[in-house]
XYZ file of C-alpha atoms in Angstrom:
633
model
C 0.000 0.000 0.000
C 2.775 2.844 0.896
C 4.828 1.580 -1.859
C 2.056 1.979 -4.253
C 0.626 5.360 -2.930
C 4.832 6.300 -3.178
C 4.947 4.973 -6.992
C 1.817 6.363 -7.842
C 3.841 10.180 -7.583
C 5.484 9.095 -10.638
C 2.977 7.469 -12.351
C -0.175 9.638 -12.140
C 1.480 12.910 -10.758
C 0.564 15.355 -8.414
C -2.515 14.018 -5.306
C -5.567 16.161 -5.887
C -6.247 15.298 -1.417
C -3.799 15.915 1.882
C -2.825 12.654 3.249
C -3.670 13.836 6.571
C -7.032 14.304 8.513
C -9.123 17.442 7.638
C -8.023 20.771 9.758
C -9.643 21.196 12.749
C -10.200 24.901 11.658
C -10.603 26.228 8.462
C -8.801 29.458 6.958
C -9.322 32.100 5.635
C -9.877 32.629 1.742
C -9.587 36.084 2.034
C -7.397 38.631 4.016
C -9.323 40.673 6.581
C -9.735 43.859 5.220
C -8.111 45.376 8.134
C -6.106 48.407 7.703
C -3.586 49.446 9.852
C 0.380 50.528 10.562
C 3.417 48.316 11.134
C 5.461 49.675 14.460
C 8.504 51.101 12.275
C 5.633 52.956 9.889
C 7.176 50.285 6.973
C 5.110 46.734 6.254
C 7.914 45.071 4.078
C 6.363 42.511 2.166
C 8.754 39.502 0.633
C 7.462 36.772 -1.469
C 7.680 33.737 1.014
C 8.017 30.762 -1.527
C 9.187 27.591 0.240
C 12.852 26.455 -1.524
C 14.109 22.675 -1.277
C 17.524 21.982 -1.714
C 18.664 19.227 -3.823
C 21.918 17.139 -4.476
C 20.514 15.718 -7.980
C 23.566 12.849 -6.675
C 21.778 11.544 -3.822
C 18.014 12.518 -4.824
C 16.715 9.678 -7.101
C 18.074 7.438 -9.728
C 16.430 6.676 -13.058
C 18.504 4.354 -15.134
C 19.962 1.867 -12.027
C 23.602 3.266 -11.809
C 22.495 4.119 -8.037
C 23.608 8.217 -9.129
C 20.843 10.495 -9.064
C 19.907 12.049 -11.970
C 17.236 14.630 -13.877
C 15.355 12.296 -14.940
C 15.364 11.257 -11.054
C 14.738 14.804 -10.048
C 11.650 15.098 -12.493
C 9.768 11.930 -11.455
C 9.483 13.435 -7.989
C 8.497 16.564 -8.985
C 4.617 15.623 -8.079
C 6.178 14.720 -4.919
C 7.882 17.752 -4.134
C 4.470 19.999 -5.797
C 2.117 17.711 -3.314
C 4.422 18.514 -0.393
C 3.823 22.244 -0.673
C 7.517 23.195 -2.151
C 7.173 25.952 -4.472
C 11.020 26.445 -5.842
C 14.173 24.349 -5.815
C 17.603 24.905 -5.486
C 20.035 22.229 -7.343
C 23.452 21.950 -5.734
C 26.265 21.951 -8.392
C 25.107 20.267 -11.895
C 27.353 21.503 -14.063
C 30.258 18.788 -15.529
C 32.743 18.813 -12.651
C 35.171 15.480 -11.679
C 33.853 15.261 -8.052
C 30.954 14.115 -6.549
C 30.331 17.192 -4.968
C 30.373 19.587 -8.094
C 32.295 22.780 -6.270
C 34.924 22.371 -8.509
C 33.763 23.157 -11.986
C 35.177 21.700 -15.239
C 33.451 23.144 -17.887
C 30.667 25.926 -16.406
C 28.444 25.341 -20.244
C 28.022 21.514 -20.027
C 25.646 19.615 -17.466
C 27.662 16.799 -15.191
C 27.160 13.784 -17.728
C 26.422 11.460 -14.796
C 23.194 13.443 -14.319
C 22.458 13.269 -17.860
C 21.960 15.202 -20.818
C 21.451 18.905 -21.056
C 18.147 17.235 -22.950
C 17.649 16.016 -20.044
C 17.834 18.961 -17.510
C 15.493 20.961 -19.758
C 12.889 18.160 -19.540
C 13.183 18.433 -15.938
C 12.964 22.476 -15.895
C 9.960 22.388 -17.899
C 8.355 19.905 -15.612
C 8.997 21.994 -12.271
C 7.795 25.106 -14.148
C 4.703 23.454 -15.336
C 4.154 22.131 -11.395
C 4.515 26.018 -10.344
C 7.872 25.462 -9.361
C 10.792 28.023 -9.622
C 14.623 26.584 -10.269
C 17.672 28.114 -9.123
C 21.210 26.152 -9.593
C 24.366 26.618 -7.595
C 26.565 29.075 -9.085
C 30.317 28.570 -8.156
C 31.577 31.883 -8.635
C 34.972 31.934 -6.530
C 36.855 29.024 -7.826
C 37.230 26.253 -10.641
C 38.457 23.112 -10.852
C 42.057 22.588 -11.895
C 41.230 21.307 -14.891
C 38.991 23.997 -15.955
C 40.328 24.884 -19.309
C 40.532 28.691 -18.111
C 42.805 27.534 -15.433
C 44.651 24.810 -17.965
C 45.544 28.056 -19.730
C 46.659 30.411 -17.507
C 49.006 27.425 -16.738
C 50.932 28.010 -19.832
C 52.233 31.318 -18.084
C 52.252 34.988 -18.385
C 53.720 34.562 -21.939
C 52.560 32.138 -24.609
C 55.004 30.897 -26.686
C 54.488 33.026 -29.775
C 55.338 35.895 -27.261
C 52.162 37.399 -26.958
C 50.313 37.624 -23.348
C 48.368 34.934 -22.344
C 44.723 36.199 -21.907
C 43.608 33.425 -18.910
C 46.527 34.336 -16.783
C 44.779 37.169 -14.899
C 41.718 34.749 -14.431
C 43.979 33.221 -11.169
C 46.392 35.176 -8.633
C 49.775 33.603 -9.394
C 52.820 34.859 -7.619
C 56.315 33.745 -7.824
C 57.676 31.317 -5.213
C 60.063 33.809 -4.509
C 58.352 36.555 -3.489
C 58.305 38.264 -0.237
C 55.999 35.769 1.917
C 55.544 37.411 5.308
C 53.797 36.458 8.607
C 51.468 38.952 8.269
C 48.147 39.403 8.398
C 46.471 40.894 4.362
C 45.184 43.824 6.417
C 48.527 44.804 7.872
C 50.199 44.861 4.855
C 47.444 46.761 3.300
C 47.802 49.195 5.935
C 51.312 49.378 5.383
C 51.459 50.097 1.521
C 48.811 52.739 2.998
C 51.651 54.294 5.317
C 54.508 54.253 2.294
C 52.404 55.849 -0.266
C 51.414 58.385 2.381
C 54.916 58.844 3.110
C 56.183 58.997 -0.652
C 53.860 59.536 -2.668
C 53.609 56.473 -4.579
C 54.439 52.488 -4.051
C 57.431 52.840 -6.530
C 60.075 51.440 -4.203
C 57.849 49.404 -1.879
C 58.804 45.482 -2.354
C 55.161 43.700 -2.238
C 54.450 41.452 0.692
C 52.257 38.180 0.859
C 50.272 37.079 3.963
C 52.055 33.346 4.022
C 49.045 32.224 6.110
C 45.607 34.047 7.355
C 43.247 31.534 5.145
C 39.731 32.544 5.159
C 37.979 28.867 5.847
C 40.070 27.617 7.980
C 41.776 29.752 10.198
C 45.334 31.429 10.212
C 47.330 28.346 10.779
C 46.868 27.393 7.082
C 48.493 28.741 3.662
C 45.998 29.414 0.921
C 49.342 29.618 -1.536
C 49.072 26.098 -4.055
C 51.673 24.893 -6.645
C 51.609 23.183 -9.432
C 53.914 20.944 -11.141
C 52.437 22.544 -14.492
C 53.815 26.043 -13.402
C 57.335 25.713 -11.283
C 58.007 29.012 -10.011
C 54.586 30.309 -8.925
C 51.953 30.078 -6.258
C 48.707 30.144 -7.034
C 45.914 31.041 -4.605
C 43.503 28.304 -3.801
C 41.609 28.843 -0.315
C 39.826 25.523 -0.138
C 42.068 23.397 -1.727
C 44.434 23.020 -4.658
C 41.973 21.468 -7.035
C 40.034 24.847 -6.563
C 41.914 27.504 -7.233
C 40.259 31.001 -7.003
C 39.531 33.114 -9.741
C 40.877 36.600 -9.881
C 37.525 39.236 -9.919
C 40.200 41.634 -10.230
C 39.660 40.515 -14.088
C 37.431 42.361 -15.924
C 37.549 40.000 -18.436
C 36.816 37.135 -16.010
C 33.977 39.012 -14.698
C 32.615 39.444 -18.539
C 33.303 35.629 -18.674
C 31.242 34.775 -15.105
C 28.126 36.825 -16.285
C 27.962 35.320 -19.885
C 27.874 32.062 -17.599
C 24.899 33.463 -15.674
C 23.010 34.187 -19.263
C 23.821 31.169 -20.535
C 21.751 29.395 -17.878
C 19.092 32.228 -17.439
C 18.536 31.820 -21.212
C 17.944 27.873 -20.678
C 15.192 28.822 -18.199
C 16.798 28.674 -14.941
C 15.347 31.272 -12.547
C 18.253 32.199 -10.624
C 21.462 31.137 -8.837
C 22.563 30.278 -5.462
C 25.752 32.153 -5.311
C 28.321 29.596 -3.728
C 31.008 31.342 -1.581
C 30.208 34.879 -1.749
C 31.871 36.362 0.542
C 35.131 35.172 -0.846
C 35.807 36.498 -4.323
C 37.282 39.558 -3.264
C 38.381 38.284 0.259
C 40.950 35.625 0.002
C 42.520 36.100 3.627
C 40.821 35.697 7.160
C 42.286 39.227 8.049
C 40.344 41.435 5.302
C 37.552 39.429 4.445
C 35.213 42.021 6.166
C 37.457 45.407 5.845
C 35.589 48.172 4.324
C 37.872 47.982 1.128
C 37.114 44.593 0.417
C 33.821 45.684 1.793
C 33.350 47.866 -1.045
C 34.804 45.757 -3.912
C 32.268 42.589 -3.376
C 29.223 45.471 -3.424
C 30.697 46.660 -6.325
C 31.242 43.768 -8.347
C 27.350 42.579 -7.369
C 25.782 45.456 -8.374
C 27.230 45.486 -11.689
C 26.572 41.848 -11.920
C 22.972 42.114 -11.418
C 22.467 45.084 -13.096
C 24.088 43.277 -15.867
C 21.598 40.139 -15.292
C 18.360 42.502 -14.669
C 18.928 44.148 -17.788
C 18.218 41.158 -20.041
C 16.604 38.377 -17.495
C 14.519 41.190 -15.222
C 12.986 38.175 -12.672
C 15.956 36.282 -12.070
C 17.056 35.440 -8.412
C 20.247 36.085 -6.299
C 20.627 34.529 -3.417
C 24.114 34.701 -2.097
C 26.156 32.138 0.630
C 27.649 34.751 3.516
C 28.315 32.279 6.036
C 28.447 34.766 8.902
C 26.436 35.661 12.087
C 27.599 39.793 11.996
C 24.660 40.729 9.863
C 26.726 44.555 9.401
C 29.218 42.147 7.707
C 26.533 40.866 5.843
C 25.519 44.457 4.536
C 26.882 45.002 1.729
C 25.991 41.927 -0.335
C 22.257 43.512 -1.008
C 22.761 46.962 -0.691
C 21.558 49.087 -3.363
C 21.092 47.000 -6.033
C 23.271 44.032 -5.250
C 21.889 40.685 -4.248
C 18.446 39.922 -3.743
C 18.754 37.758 -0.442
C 21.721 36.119 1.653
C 21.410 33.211 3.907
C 19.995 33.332 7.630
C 22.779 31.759 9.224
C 22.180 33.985 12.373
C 18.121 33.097 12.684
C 19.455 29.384 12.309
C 21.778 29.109 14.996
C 19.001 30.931 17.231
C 15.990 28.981 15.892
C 18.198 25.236 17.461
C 19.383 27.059 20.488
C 15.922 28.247 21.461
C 14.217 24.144 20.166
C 17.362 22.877 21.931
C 16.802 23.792 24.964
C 12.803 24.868 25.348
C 13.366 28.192 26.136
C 14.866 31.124 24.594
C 16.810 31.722 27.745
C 20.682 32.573 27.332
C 23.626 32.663 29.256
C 26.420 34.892 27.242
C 29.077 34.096 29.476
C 28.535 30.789 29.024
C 29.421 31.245 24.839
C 33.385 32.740 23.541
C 32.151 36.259 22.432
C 32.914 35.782 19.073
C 30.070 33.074 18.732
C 27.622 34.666 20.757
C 23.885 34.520 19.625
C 23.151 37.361 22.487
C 24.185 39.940 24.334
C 21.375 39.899 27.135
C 19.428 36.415 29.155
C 17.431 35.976 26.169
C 18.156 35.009 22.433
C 16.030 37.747 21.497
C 14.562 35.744 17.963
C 12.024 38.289 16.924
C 13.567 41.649 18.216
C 16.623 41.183 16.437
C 14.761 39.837 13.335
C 13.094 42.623 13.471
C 15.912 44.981 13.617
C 17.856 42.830 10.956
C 14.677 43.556 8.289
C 14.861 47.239 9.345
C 18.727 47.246 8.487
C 18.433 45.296 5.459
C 15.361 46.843 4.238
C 16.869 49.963 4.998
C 20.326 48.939 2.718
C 18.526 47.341 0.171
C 15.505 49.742 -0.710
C 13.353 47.484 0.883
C 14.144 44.960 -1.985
C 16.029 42.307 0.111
C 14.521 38.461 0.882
C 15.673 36.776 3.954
C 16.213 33.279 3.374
C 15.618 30.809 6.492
C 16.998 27.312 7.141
C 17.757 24.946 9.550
C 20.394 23.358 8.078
C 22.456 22.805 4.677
C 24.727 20.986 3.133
C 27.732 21.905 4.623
C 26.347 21.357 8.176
C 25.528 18.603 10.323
C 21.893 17.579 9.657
C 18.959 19.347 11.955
C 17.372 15.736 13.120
C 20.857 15.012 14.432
C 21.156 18.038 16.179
C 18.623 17.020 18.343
C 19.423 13.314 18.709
C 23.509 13.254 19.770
C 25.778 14.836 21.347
C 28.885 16.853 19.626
C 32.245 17.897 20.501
C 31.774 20.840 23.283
C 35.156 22.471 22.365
C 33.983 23.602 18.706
C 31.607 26.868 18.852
C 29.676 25.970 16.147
C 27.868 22.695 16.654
C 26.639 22.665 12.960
C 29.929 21.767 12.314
C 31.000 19.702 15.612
C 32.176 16.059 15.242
C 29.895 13.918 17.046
C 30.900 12.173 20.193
C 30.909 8.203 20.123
C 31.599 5.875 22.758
C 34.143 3.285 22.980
C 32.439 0.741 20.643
C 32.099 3.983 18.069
C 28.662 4.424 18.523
C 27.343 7.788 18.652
C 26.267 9.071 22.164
C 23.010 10.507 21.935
C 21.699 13.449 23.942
C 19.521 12.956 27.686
C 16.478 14.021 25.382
C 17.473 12.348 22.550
C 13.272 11.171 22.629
C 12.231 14.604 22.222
C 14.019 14.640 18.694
C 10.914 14.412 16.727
C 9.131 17.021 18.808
C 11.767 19.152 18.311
C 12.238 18.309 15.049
C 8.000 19.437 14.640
C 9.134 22.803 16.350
C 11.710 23.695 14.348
C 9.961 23.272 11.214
C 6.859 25.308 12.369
C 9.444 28.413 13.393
C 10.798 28.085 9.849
C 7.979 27.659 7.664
C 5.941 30.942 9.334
C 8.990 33.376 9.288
C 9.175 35.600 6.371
C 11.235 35.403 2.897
C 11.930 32.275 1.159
C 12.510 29.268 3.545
C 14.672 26.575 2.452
C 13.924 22.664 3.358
C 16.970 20.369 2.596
C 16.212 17.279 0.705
C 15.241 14.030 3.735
C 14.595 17.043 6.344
C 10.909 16.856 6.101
C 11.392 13.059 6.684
C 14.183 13.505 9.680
C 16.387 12.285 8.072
C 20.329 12.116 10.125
C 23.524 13.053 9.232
C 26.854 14.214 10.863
C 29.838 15.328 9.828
C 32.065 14.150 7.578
C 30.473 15.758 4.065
C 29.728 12.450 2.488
C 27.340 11.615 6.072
C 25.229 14.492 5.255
C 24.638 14.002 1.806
C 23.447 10.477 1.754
C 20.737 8.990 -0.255
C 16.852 10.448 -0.297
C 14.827 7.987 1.990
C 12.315 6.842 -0.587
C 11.612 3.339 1.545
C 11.365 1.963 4.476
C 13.253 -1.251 4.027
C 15.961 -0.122 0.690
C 17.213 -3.042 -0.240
C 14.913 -5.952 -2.134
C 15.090 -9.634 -0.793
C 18.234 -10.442 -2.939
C 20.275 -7.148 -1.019
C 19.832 -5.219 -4.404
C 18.599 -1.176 -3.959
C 15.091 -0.804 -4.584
C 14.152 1.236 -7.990
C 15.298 4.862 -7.739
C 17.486 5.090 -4.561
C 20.340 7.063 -5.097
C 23.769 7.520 -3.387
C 23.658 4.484 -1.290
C 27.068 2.834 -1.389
C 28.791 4.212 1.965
C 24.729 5.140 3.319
C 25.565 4.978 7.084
C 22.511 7.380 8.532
C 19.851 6.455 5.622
C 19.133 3.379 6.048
C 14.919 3.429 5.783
C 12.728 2.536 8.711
C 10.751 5.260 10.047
C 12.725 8.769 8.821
C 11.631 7.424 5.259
C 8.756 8.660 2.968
C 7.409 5.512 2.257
C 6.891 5.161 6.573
C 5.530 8.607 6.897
C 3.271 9.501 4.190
C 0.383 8.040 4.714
C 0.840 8.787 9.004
C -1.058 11.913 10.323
C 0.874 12.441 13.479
C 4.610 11.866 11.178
C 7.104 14.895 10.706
C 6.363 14.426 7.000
C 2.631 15.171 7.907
C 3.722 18.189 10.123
C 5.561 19.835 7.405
C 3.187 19.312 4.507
C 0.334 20.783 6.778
C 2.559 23.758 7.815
C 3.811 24.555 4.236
C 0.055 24.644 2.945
C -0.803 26.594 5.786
C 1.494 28.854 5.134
C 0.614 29.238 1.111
C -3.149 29.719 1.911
C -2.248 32.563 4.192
C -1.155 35.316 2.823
C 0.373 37.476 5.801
C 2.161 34.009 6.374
C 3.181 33.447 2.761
C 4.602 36.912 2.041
C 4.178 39.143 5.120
C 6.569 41.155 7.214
C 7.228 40.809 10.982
C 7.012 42.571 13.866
C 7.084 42.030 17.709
C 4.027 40.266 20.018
C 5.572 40.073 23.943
C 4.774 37.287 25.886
C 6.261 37.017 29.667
C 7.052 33.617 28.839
C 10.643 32.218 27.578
C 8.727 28.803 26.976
C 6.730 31.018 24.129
C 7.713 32.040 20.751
C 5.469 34.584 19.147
C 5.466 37.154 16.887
C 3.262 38.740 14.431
C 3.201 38.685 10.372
C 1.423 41.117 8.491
C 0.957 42.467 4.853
C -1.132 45.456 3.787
C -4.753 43.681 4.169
C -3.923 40.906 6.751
C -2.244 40.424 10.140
C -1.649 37.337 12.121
C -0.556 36.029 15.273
C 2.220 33.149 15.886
C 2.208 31.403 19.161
C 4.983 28.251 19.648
C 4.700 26.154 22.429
C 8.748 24.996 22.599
C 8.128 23.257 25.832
C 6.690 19.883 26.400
C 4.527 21.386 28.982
C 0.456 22.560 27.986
C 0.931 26.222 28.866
C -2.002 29.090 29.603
C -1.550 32.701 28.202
C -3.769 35.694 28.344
C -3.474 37.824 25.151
C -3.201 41.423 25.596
C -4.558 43.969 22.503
C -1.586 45.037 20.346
C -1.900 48.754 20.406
C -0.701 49.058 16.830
C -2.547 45.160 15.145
C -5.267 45.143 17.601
C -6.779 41.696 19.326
C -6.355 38.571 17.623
C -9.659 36.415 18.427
C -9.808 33.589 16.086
C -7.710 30.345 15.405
C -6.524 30.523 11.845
C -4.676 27.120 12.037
C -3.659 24.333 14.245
C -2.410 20.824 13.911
C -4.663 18.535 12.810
C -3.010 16.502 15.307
C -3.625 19.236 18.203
C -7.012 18.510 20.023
C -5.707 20.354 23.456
C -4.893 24.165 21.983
C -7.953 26.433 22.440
C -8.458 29.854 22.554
C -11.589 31.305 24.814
C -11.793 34.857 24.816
C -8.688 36.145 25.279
C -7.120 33.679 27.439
C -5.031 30.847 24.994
C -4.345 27.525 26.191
C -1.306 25.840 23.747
C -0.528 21.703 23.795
C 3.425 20.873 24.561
C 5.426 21.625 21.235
C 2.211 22.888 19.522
C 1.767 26.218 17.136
C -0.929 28.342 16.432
C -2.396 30.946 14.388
C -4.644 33.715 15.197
C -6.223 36.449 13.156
């Protein structure tokens, strides 16, 4: 029966019914009529589609080579359309010799183990005719060594016929002789600062390299490569030698990059994920951020876009600025640059405050440079608030915050709540996990409360504003820790994978080293056709949030409860406002709800669980069930 309800996705497309019982409450077809003024005098409206990231590898398999492919990605699209899901983002899918894509071999040709380019525009028309935008990663910082650009500039600064070799400015070589100092970038810069000062000019000053200072990874490590190709030079490469970093300093490598955009924009795609934004004009830990660096990544991004806008006028920027400072974050969407960043901030709050059932904080407890708070409280919808008002502010009001719990690059969300991680790295996203002598992991004291806090999560996420993104197993709880491969595993299409004989069922993908999916219950096939499942939770919450327009696309402003148990917080476009109540304790809590002098009283459930038969409002006294949410209008 689940097997068939799972196959019948592919074969007779999208479910016309939920799989779930009917909503306790109804909503609302239309928005209230109500007219009224956001706190800050601005509503900032952002269109909320919900994004699901995919890694086409590990998604589903069409042909039985056990690598996911487009043809994969297209048979679930009914899936992913029934689920709610309203735009994807494809990790790396261009032809690349890794299984992870980042390093990009030829940025016009498709990765021929996903299939043909035929192929991939089968699969774009198919999400756009389910209503469902496309964005693909972009890899705009580096290349893969044997990316012909970078083949080329290997031939030096002089070809052999004597003339200057065009690709050699596309990479930042210097010669292995050069003056490589223990210095930080920004102290040098300061220093050629100083000598022109002094004379004038930088005739006379010998040029200095930072020897260390790499971005990623701290200042212990060199981001200076060689190659055997090139004796005599260093090349930089700040996440490895197959990847060296292209030189934006290059206008003709900027041309190049943006021809690259059109190419793909003119295929259909509907945007990019920017991969590594932060880092094409910041190579070293120590400038990354500085204002002159600061002001050569805005510049480049506006000119990009503008260049993009001019012939493409819908596409979508989002870019990866993996940082909690959101002033660092600034210039990436100031006037005119990228549409959206990245909520690595909200993120890191959103677990802390599931984590631990309370948005209670202890600073002193965290180093400062990885504090989520200054104050006893993690302050979620106060400093969301203030982040929109800087952003909106920077951006003419044309920025989209983009949500998630976690990604790619971090350990998966479900696992976060299940075991317990290293305590001497800050950013537990990233943690190894701790395992006991027999090299089991050790899971947390309230490891049982996963799935509950799992529910919560997801309910935070999917009714904050912008574009949420899901990635791919998440809605099925699907673990994952650290090392890369671990969190990148196979889709969970069934709940026993392998047939009778030990060979993978039809379509599983990415299986071979599988060591966290491995079926049962944080499968699709196990959880589709259950009310109470996670799967359930997030279907009901993503359709909730689509049929509700101050959910789907509103701003966000403050509700105060005297409760650190409670997360609330009100959305609101011009016609509609709503309230959001989260229960994050496993506790049924009572809470009187006092008029909003600017939104006014909010009287009516909107939505609840299906699942929630304890929540009631009377009057103005609300009465939540343990790890429950609900809207009011």
């Amino acid at each position: 029966m689940k097997k068939k309800y799972l196959n019948k996705f592919i074969a007779a497309g999208l479910a016309s019914s939920m799989l779930f019982g009917s909503q306790i409450v109804s909503f609302a077809a239309e928005p209230s009529g109500a007219r009224f003024t956001a706190k800050d005098g601005v509503i900032d409206e952002q269109p909320g589609d919900v994004f699901y990231e995919i890694f086409v590898r590990a998604f589903r398999d069409s042909d039985g080579d056990s690598i996911g492919d487009f043809k994969g990605v297209e048979e679930m699209v009914p899936y992913l359309a029934d689920l709610g899901i309203t735009g994807i983002w494809l990790m790396p899918i261009t032809d690349s010799n890794s299984e992870h894509g980042y390093n990009v071999r030829n940025y016009y040709e498709v990765n021929s183990q996903y299939g043909t380019m035929e192929d991939f525009q089968s699969m774009l028309d198919t999400c756009h005719k389910y209503g469902i935008k496309v964005i693909m990663d972009l890899v705009v910082n580096h290349c893969a060594s044997d990316n012909v650009w970078f083949e080329e500039a290997l031939k030096g600064p002089v070809l052999e016929d004597g003339s200057e070799n065009p690709y050699w400015d596309y990479f930042t070589f210097v010669p292995s002789d050069a003056k490589f100092v223990e210095k930080t970038a920004d102290e040098i810069h300061q220093a050629e600062i100083l000598y022109e000062q002094e004379h004038g000019s930088l005739e006379g000053f010998e040029k200095e390299y930072p020897l260390y200072d790499n971005a990623t990874q701290g200042p212990d490590k060199t981001v200076w490569r060689e190659s055997e190709e090139l004796p005599g030079y260093k090349y930089i490469g700040i996440f490895s030698d197959s990847m060296p970093d292209l030189n934006y300093s290059s206008e003709a490598l900027q041309e190049d990059m943006k021809n690259v955009a059109k190419f793909w924009l003119d295929m259909g795609i509907d945007g990019f994920r920017l991969d590594a934004t932060r880092h094409i004009f910041g190579d070293f830990y120590s400038n990354i951020y500085n204002d002159y660096i600061a002001e050569e990544n805005q510049s480049f991004w506006e000119d990009f876009r503008s260049d993009i806008v001019a012939e493409y006028p819908n596409a979508y920027l989002v870019g990866e600025v993996w940082e909690k400072n959101t002033d660092n974050m600034v210039p990436f969407i100031s006037e005119g640059a990228l549409d959206s960043t990245f909520d690595f901030n909200l993120a890191n709050k959103i677990y802390e405050a599931v984590s631990n059932e309370s948005t209670a904080y202890d600073p002193s407890a965290v180093d400062p440079e990885n504090q989520l708070s200054q104050d006893d409280d993690l302050n979620i919808v106060s400093d969301l608030v203030s982040f929109y008002n800087k952003f909106g502010e920077a951006s003419n009001y044309n920025f989209i915050d983009c949500p998630f719990s976690t990604n790619h690059d971090q350990n998966r969300i479900m696992s976060l709540f299940k075991y317990q991680f290293d305590p001497e790295v800050a950013d537990i996203n990233v943690a190894n996990p701790l395992k006991d002598e027999s090299e089991q992991l050790i899971l947390r004291e309230d490891a049982d409360k996963a799935m509950d806090h799992a529910k919560v999560a997801s309910s935070l996420l999917l009714t904050m504003p912008g574009r949420p993104f899901i990635y791919y197993g998440e809605e099925v709880g699907l673990d994952g820790v650290k090392p890369d491969s671990s969190i990148r595993e196979c889709m969970p299409w069934y709940e026993e994978p392998f047939n009778a004989d030990g060979s993978a069922k039809e379509g599983l993908a990415n299986y071979g080293e599988t060591l966290y999916s491995v079926g049962g219950e944080a499968s699709v096939e196990a959880q589709i056709d259950q009310p109470d499942s996670l799967y359930a939770h997030y279907k009901e919450v993503i359709h909730a949030r689509k049929r509700i327009p101050a959910l789907m696309n509103g701003d966000i402003d403050e509700y105060n409860l005297d409760s650190q148990q409670i997360i609330s917080y009100i959305r609101m476009t011009e016609d509609q406002r709503v309230l959001v109540i989260v229960n994050l304790s496993g506790e049924t809590l009572t809470q009187e709800l006092a008029q909003d002098p600017n939104y006014g009283s909010f009287h009516r459930v909107l939505f609840q669980s299906s699942q929630d038969s304890i929540s009631q409002l009377n009057d103005s006294t609300l009465t939540l069930a343990p790890y429950s949410m609900v809207v009011l209008e």
